Short mmCIF file of C-alpha atoms and ligand atoms in Angstrom, two decimals:
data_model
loop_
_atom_site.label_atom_id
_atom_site.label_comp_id
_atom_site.label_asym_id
_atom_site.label_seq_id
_atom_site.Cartn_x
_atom_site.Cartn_y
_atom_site.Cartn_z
CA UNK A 1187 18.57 -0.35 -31.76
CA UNK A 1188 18.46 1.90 -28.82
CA UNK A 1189 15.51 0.47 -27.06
CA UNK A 1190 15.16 1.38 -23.43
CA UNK A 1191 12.89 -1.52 -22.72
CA UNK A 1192 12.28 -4.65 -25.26
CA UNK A 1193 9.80 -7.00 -24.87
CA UNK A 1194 10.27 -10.57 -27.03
CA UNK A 1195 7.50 -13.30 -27.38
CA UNK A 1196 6.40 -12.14 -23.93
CA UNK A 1197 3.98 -15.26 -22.58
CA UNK A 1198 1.67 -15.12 -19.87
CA UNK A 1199 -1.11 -17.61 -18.33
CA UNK A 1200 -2.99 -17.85 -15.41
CA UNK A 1201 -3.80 -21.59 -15.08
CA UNK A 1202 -5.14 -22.32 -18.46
CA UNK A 1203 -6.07 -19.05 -19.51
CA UNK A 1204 -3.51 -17.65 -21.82
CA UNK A 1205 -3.61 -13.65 -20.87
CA UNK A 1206 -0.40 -13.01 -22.86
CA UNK A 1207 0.62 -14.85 -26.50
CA UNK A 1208 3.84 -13.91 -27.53
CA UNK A 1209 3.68 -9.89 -26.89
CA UNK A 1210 6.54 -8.10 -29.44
CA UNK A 1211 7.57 -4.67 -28.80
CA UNK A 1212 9.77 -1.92 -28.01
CA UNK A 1213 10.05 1.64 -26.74
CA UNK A 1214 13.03 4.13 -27.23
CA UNK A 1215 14.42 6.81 -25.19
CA UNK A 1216 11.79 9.27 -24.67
CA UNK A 1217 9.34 8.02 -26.21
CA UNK A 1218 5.57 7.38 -24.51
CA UNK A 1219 3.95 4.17 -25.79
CA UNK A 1220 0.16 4.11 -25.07
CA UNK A 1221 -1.05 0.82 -24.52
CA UNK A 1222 -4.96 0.69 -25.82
CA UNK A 1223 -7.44 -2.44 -25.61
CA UNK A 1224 -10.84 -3.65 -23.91
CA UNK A 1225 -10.95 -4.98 -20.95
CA UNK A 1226 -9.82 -8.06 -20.20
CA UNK A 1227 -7.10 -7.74 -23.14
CA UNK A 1228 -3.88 -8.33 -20.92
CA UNK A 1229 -2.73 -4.34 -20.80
CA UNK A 1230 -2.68 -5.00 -16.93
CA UNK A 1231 -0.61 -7.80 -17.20
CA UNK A 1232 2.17 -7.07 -19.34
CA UNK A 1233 2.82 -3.53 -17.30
CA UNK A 1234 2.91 -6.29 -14.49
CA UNK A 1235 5.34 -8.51 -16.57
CA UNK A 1236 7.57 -5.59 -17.33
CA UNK A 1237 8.07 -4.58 -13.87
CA UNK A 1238 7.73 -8.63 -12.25
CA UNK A 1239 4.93 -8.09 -10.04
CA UNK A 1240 4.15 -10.74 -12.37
CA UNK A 1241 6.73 -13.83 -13.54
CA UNK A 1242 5.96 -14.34 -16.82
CA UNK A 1243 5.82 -17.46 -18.37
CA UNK A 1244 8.37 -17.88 -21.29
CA UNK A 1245 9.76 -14.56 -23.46
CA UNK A 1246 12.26 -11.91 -22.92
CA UNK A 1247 12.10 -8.40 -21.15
CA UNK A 1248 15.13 -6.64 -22.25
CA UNK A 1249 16.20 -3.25 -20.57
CA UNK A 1250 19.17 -1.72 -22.42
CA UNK A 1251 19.26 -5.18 -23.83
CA UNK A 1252 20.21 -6.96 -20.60
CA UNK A 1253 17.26 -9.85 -19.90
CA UNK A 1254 16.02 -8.41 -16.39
CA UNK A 1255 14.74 -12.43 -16.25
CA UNK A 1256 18.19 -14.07 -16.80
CA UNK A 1257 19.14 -13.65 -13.15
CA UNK A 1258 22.10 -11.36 -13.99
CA UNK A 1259 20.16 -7.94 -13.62
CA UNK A 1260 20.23 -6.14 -9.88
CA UNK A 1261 16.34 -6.29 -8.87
CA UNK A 1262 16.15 -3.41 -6.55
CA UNK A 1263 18.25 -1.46 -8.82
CA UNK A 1264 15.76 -2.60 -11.62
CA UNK A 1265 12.58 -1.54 -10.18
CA UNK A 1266 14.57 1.84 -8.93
CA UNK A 1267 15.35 2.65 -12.90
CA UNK A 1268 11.67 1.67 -13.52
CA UNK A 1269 8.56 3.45 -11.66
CA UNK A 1270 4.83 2.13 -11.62
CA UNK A 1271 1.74 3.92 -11.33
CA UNK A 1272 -1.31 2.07 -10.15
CA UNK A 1273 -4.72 2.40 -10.77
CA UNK A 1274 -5.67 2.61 -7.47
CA UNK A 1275 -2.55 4.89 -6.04
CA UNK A 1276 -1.54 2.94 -3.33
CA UNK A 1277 -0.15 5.08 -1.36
CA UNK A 1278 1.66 3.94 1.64
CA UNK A 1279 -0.76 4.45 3.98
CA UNK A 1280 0.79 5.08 7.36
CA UNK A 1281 2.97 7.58 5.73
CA UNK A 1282 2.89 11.58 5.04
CA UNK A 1283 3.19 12.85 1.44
CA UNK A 1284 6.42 13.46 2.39
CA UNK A 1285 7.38 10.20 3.33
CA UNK A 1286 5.38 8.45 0.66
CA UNK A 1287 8.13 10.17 -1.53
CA UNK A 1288 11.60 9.43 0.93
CA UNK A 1289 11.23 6.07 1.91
CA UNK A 1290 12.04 4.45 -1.66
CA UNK A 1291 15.24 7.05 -1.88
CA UNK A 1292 16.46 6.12 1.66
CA UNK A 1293 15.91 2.17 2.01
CA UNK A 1294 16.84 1.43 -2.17
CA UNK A 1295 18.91 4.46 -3.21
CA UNK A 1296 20.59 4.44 0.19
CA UNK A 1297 20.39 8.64 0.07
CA UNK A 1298 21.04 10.61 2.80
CA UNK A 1299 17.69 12.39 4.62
CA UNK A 1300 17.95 15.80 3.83
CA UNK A 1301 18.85 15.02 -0.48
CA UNK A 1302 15.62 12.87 0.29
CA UNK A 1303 13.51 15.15 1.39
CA UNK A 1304 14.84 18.20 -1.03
CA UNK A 1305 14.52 15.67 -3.71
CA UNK A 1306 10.60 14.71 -2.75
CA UNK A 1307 10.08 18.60 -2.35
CA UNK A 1308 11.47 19.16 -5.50
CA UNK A 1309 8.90 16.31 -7.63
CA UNK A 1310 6.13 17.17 -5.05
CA UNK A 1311 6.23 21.25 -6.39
CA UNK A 1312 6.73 20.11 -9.73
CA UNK A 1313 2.84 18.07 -9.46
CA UNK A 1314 1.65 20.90 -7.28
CA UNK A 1315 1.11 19.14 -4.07
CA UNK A 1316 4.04 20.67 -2.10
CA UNK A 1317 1.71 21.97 0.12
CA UNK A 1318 0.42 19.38 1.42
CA UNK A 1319 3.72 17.61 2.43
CA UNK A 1320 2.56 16.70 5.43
CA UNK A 1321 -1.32 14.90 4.44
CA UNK A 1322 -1.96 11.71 4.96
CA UNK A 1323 -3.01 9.51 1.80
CA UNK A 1324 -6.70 9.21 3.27
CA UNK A 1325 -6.86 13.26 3.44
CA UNK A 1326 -6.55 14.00 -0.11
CA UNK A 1327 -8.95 13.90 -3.16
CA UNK A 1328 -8.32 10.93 -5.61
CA UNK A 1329 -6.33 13.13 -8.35
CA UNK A 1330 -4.15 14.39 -5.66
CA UNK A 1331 -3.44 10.72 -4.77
CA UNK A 1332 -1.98 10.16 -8.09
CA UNK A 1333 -0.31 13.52 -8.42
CA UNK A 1334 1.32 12.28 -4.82
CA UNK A 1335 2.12 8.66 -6.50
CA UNK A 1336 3.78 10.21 -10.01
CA UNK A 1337 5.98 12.73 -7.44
CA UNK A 1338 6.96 9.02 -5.42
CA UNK A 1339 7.67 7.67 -8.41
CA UNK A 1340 9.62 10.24 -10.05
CA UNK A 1341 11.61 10.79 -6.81
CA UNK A 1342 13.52 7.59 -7.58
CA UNK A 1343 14.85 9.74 -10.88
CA UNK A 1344 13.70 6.40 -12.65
CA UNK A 1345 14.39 6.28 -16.53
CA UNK A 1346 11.18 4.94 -17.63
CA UNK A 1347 7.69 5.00 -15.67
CA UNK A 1348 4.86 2.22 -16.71
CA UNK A 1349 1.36 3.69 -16.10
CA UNK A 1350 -1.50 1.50 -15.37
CA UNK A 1351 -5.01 2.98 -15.87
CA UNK A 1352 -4.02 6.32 -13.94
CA UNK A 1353 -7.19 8.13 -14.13
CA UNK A 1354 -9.59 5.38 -14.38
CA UNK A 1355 -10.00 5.33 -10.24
CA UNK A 1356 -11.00 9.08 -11.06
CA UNK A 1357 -13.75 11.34 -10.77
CA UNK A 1358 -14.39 13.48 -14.42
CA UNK A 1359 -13.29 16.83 -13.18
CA UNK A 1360 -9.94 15.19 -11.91
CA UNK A 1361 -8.78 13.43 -14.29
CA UNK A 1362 -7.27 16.43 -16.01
CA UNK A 1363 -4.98 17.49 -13.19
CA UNK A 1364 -3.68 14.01 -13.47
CA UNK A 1365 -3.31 14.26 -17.47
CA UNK A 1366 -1.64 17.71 -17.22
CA UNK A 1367 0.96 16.26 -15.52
CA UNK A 1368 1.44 13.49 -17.73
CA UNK A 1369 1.96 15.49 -20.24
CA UNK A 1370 4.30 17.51 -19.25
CA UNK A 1371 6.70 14.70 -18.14
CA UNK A 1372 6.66 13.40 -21.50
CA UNK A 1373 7.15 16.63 -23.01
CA UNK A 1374 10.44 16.84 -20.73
CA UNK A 1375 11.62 13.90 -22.48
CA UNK A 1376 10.35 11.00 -20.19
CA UNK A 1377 9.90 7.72 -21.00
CA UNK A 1378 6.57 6.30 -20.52
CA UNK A 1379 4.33 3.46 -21.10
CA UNK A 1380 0.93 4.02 -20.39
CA UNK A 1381 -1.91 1.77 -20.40
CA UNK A 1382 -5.06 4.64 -21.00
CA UNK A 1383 -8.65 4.79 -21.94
CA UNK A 1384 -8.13 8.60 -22.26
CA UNK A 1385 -8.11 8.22 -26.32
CA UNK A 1386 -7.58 12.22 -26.80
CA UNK A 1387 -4.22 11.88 -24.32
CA UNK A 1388 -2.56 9.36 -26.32
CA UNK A 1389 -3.45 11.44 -29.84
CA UNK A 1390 -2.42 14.20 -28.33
CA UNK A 1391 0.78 12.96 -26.56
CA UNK A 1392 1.73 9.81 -27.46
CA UNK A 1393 4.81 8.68 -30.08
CA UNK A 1394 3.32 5.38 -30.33
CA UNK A 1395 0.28 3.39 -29.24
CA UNK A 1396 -0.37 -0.07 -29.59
CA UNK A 1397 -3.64 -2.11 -29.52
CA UNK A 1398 -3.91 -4.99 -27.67
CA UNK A 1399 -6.52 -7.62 -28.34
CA UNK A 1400 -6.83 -11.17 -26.58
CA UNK A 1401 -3.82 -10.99 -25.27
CA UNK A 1402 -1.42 -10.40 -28.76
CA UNK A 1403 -0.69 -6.88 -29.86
CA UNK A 1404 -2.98 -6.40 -33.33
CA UNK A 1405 -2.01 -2.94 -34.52
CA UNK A 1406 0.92 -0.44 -34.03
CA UNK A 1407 2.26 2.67 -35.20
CA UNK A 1408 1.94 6.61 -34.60
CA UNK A 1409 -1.18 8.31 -33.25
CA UNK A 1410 -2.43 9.25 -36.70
CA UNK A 1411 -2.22 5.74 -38.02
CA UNK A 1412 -3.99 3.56 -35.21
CA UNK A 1413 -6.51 6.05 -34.16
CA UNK A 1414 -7.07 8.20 -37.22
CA UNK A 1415 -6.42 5.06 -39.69
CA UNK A 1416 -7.53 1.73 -38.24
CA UNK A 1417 -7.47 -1.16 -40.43
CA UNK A 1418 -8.93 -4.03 -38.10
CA UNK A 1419 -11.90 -4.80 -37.80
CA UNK A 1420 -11.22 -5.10 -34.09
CA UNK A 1421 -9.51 -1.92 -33.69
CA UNK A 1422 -12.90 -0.30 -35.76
CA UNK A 1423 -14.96 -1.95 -32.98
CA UNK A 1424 -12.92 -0.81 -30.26
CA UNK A 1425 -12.27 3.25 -31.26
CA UNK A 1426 -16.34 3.20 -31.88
CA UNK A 1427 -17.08 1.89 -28.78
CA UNK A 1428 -14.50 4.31 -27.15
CA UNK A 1429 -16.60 7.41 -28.35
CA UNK B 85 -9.26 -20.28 30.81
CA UNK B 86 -10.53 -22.09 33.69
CA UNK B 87 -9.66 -25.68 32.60
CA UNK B 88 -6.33 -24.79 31.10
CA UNK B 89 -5.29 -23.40 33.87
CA UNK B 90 -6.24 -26.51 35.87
CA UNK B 91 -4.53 -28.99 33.78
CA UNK B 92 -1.48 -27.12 33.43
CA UNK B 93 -0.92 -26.66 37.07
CA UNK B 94 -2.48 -29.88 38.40
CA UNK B 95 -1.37 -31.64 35.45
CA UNK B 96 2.41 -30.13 36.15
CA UNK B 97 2.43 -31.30 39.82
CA UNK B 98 1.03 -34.74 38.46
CA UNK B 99 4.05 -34.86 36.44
CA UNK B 100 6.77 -33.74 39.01
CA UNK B 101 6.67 -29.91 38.50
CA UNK B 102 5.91 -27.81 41.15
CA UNK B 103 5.11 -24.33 39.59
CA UNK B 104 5.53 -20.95 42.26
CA UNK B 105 1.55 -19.65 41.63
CA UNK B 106 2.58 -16.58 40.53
CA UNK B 107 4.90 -18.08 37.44
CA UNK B 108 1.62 -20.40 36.81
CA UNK B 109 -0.39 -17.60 36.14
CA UNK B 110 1.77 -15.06 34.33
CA UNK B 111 2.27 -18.62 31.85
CA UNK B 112 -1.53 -19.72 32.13
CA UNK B 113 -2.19 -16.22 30.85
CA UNK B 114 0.26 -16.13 28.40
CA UNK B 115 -0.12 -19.12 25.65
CA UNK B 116 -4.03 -18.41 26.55
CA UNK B 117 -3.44 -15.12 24.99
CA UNK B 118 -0.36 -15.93 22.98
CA UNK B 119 -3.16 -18.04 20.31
CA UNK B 120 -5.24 -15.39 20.36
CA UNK B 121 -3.07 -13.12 19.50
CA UNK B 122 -1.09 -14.56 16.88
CA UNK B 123 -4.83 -14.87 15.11
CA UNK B 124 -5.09 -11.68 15.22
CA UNK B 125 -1.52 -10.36 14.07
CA UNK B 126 -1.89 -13.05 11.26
CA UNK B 127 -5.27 -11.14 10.37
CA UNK B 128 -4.21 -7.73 10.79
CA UNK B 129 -1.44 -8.63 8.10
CA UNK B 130 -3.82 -10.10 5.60
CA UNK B 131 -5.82 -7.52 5.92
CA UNK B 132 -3.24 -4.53 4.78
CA UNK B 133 -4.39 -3.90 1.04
CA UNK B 134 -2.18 -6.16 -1.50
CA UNK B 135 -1.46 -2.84 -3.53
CA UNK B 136 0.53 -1.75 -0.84
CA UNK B 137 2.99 -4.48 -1.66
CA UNK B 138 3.13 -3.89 -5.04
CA UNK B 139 3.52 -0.03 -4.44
CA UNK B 140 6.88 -0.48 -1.98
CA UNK B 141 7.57 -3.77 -4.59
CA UNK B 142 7.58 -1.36 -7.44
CA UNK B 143 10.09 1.25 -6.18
CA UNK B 144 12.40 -1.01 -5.09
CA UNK B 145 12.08 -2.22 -1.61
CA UNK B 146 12.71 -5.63 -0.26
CA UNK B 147 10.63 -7.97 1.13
CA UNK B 148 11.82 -7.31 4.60
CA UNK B 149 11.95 -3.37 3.89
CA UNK B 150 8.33 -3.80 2.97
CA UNK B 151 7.20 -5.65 5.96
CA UNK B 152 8.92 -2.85 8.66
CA UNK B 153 7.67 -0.01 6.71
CA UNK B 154 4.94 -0.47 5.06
CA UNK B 155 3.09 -3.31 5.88
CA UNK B 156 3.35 -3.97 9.93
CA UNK B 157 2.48 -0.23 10.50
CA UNK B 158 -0.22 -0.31 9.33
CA UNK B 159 -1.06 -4.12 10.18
CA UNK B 160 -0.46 -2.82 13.99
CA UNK B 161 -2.69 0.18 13.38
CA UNK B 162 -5.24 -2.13 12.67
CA UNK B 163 -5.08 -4.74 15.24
CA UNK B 164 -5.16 -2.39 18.11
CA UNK B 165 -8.52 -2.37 19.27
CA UNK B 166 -8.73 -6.11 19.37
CA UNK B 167 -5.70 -6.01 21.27
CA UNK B 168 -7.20 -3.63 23.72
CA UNK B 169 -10.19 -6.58 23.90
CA UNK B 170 -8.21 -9.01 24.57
CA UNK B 171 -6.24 -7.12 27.67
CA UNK B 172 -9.15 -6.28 29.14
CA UNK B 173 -10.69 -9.64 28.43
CA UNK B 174 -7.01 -10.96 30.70
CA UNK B 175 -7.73 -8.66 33.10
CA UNK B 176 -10.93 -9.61 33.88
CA UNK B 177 -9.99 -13.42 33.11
CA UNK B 178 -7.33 -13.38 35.52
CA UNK B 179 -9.74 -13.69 38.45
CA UNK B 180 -10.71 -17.29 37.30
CA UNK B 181 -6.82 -18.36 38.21
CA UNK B 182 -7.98 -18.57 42.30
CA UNK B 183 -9.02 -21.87 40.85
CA UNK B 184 -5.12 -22.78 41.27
CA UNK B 185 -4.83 -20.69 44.42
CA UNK B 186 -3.12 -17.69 42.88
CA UNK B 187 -3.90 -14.76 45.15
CA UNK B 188 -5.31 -12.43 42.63
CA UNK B 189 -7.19 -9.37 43.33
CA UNK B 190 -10.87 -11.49 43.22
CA UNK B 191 -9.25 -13.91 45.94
CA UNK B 192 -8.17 -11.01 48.18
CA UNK B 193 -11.30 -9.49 47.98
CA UNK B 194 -13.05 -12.82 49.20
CA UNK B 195 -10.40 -13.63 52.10
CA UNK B 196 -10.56 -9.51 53.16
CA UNK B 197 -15.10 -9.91 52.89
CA UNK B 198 -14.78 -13.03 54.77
CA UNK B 199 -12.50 -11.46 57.65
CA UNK B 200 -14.45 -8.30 58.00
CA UNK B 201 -17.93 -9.14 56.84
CA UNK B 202 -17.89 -5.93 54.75
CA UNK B 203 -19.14 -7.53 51.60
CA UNK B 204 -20.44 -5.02 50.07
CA UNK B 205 -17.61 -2.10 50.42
CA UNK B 206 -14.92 -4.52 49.74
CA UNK B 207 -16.46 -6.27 46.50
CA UNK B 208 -17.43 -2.43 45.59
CA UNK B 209 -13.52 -1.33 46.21
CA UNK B 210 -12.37 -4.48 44.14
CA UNK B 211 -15.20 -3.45 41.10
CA UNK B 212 -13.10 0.22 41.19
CA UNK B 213 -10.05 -1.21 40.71
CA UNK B 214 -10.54 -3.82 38.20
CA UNK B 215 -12.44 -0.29 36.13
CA UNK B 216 -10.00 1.71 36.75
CA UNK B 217 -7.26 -1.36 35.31
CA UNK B 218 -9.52 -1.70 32.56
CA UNK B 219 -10.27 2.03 31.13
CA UNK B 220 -6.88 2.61 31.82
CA UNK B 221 -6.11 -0.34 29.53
CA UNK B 222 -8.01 1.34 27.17
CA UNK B 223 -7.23 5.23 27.19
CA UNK B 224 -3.34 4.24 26.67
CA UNK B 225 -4.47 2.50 23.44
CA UNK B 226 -6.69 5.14 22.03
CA UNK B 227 -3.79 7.45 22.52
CA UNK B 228 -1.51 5.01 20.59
CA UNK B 229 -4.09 4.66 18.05
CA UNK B 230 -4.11 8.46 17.96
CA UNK B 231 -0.54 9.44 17.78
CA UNK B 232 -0.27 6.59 15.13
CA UNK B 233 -3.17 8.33 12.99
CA UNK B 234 -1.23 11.77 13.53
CA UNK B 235 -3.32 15.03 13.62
CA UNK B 236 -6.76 15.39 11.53
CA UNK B 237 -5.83 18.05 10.28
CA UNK B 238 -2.78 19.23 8.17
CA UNK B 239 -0.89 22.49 7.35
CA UNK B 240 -1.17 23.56 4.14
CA UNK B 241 1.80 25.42 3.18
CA UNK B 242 2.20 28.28 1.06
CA UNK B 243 -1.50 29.13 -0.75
CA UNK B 244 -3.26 26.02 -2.24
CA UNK B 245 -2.75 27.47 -5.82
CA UNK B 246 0.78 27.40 -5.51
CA UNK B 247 2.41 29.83 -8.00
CA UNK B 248 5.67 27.62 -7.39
CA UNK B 249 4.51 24.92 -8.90
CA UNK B 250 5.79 23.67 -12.22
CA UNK B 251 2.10 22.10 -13.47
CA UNK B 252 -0.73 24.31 -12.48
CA UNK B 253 -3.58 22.51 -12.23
CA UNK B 254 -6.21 25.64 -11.60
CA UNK B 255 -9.03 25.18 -13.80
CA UNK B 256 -8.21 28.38 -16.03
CA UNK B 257 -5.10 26.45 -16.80
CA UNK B 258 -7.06 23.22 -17.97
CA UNK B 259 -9.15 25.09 -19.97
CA UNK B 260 -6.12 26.87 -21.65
CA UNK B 261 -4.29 23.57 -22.10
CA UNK B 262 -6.75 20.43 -22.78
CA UNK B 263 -5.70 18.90 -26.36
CA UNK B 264 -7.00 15.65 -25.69
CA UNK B 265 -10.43 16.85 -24.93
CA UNK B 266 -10.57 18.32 -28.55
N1 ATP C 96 -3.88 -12.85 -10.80
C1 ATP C 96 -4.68 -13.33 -11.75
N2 ATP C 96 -5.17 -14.59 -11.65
C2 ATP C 96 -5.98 -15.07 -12.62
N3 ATP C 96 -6.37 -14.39 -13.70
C3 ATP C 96 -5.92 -13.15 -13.86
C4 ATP C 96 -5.06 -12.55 -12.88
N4 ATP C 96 -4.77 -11.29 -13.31
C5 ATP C 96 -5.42 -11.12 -14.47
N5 ATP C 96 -6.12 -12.24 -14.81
C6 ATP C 96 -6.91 -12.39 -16.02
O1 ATP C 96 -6.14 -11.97 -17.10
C7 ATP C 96 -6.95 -11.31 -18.05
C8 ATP C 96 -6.29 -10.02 -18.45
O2 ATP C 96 -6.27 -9.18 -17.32
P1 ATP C 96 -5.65 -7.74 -17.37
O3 ATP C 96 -5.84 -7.18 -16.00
O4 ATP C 96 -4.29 -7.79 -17.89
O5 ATP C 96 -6.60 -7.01 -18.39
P2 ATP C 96 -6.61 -5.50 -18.80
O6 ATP C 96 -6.36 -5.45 -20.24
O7 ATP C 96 -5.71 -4.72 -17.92
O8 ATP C 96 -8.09 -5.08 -18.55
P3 ATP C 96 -8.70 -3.75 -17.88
O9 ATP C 96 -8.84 -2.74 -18.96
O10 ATP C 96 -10.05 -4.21 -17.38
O11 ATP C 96 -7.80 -3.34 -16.78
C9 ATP C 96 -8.31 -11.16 -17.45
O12 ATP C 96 -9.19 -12.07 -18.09
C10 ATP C 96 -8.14 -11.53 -16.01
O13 ATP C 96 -9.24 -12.23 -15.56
MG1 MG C 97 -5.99 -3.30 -16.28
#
């Protein structure tokens, strides 16, 4: 029972439309989960759950097996252990690559300037956009963009980073960039949860994935045994549709 | 502008008050802008993109950090040429205030035509001055709006293709290393 994060009959509705009926899972120490499922299937929202951007309605979220919903868990502290990528970047805006990747380390780590800035340099070379340290978000192509947001996000030397759809804002030819880097962090041991329509990354890289259908998890396992061995019919429908 | 600024000052004496002109105006001017304004600082927050919440949400920040950071930066970035309106709108506006005798530039102008009987050159003076009041109003905000932008274009440093970097994202590279395009 080493589970970095736990979720337990994890419930979710927006008015009366129940997104999320009792979601059961966990994910170990490097380990990447991909999260499959059509649209409209709740993938969204439990990333959302997991990090509170969303409150969710009744269930447990357990990180190290502290409930992050009990009250007793440090929020900032929290979110600084566990990164988000978006869909649609969001970079900050009125900040430089380079500050994109400080101003989380300074205002919630509380670290000095320069082991900010060495420390942004540091995740910015590792996604190959060091040079462009000083761009503004609105001056660089969309994979860039999320090759900037995985380098803000890693800059918080989080434990675990959740993944939402991060090359479905892209164009084709960019979504491998994007994937590359993926890759690599989970080779280095990472742990990730990534919500993907990119069915040859999560064969390729994930240790689990887990199908999602109106809002309840319906299959789960290894790579080989959702995607090569499906045994719902709605998980059939779903990998056919996918190709 | 007109009628608030009779009531106010009228309506003022009426009730005891006896306002110096000049305070009357620089107040008259103010809550008339003051609602305007607060419309469009409420707007220029709406309008920052909710993602960009989430984003400085997500890493940690607080909702105050958020809103000096992230959010008013950007909502001020916005707001600024409506801003610029609206001074120019008060400059222009604030001739209207002779209504309450305040001896604004328009009202000069008027006494200075009527002692000379130059009405031309003076009226033509007073059209200078409220232009130059008005573009200079202006060319101090598009250099705000500039310096907040910061420079079109960036340095690039070191080669694009950066041999430094851990991931190399060069299309040879892709090619070599795609296993989920098998
Ligand atoms: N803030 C919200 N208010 C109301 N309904 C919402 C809200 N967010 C999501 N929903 C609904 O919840 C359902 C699940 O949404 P969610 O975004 O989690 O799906 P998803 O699996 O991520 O789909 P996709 O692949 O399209 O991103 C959808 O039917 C959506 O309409
Ligand atoms: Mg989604």
């Amino acid at each position: 029972m080493a589970s970095v994060i736990e979720v337990k009959g994890l419930k979710k509705s927006f008015g009366s439309h129940e997104v999320l009926r009792s979601i059961d899972f966990a994910t170990g120490k490097g380990e990447c989960t991909c999260i499959i499922g059509s649209s409209g299937s709740g993938k969204s929202t439990l990333l959302r759950c997991i990090n509170l951007l969303e409150t969710p309605d009744g269930g447990e979220i357990l990180y190290h097996g502290e409930d992050i919903l009990s009250g007793n868990v440090n929020m900032a502290q929290y979110h600084a252990r566990v990164g988000m990528v978006f869909q649609q970047f969001n970079l900050f805006n009125n900040m430089s690559v380079l500050e994109n990747c400080m101003t989380g380390q300074m205002k919630v780590l509380k670290r000095g300037k320069e082991e900010a800035r060495a420390n942004a340099v540091k995740y910015l070379t590792k996604v190959g956009m060091d040079a462009y340290i000083n761009a503004k978000p609105r001056q660089l192509s969309g994979g860039q963009k999320q090759r900037v947001a995985i380098a803000r996000a890693l800059a918080m030397d989080p434990e675990v980073i959740l993944f939402d759809e991060p090359t479905s804002a892209l164009d084709p030819e960019m979504v491998g960039e994007v994937l590359n880097v993926m890759q690599t962090l989970a080779q280095e041991g990472l742990t990730m949860l990534v919500v993907t329509h990119e069915m040859g990354f999560a064969r390729a890289v994930a240790d689990e994935v887990v199908f999602m259908d109106q809002g309840v998890i319906c299959e789960q396992g290894t790579p080989a045994e959702v995607l090569g061995n499906p045994k719902s019919e709605r998980l059939k429908a779903f990998l056919a549709s996918m190709l | 502008m007109i009628v608030q600024a009779v009531v106010i000052y009228y309506g003022a004496q009426y009730a005891g008050f006896y306002m110096d002109t000049t305070f009357a105006a620089i107040f008259i001017i103010s809550i008339n802008t003051g609602a305007y304004m607060a419309e469009i600082v409420r707007g220029g927050i709406v309008s920052v993109d909710k993602g960009q919440f989430e984003a400085a949400h997500a890493i940690g920040m607080t909702h105050w950090q958020t809103m000096v950071n992230v959010v008013l930066p950007q909502a001020i970035r916005n707001i600024l040429p409506s801003v610029g309106n609206e001074f120019i709108v008060n400059i222009k506006d604030s001739s209207v205030l002779n209504v309450i005798s305040v001896t604004e530039l328009f009202f000069q102008a008027k006494s200075a035509a009527g002692a000379y009987y130059r009405y031309f050159e003076v009226y033509f003076i007073i059209a200078v001055i409220y232009l130059i009041l008005t573009l200079s109003v202006s060319k101090i905000l598009s250099i705000i709006e500039r310096k907040m932008d910061g420079p079109e274009n960036y340095v690039i440093h070191g080669s694009q293709s950066d041999s430094r970097a851990e991931i190399h994202v060069s299309k040879e590279n892709e090619e070599a290393s795609k296993p989920w395009q098998a």
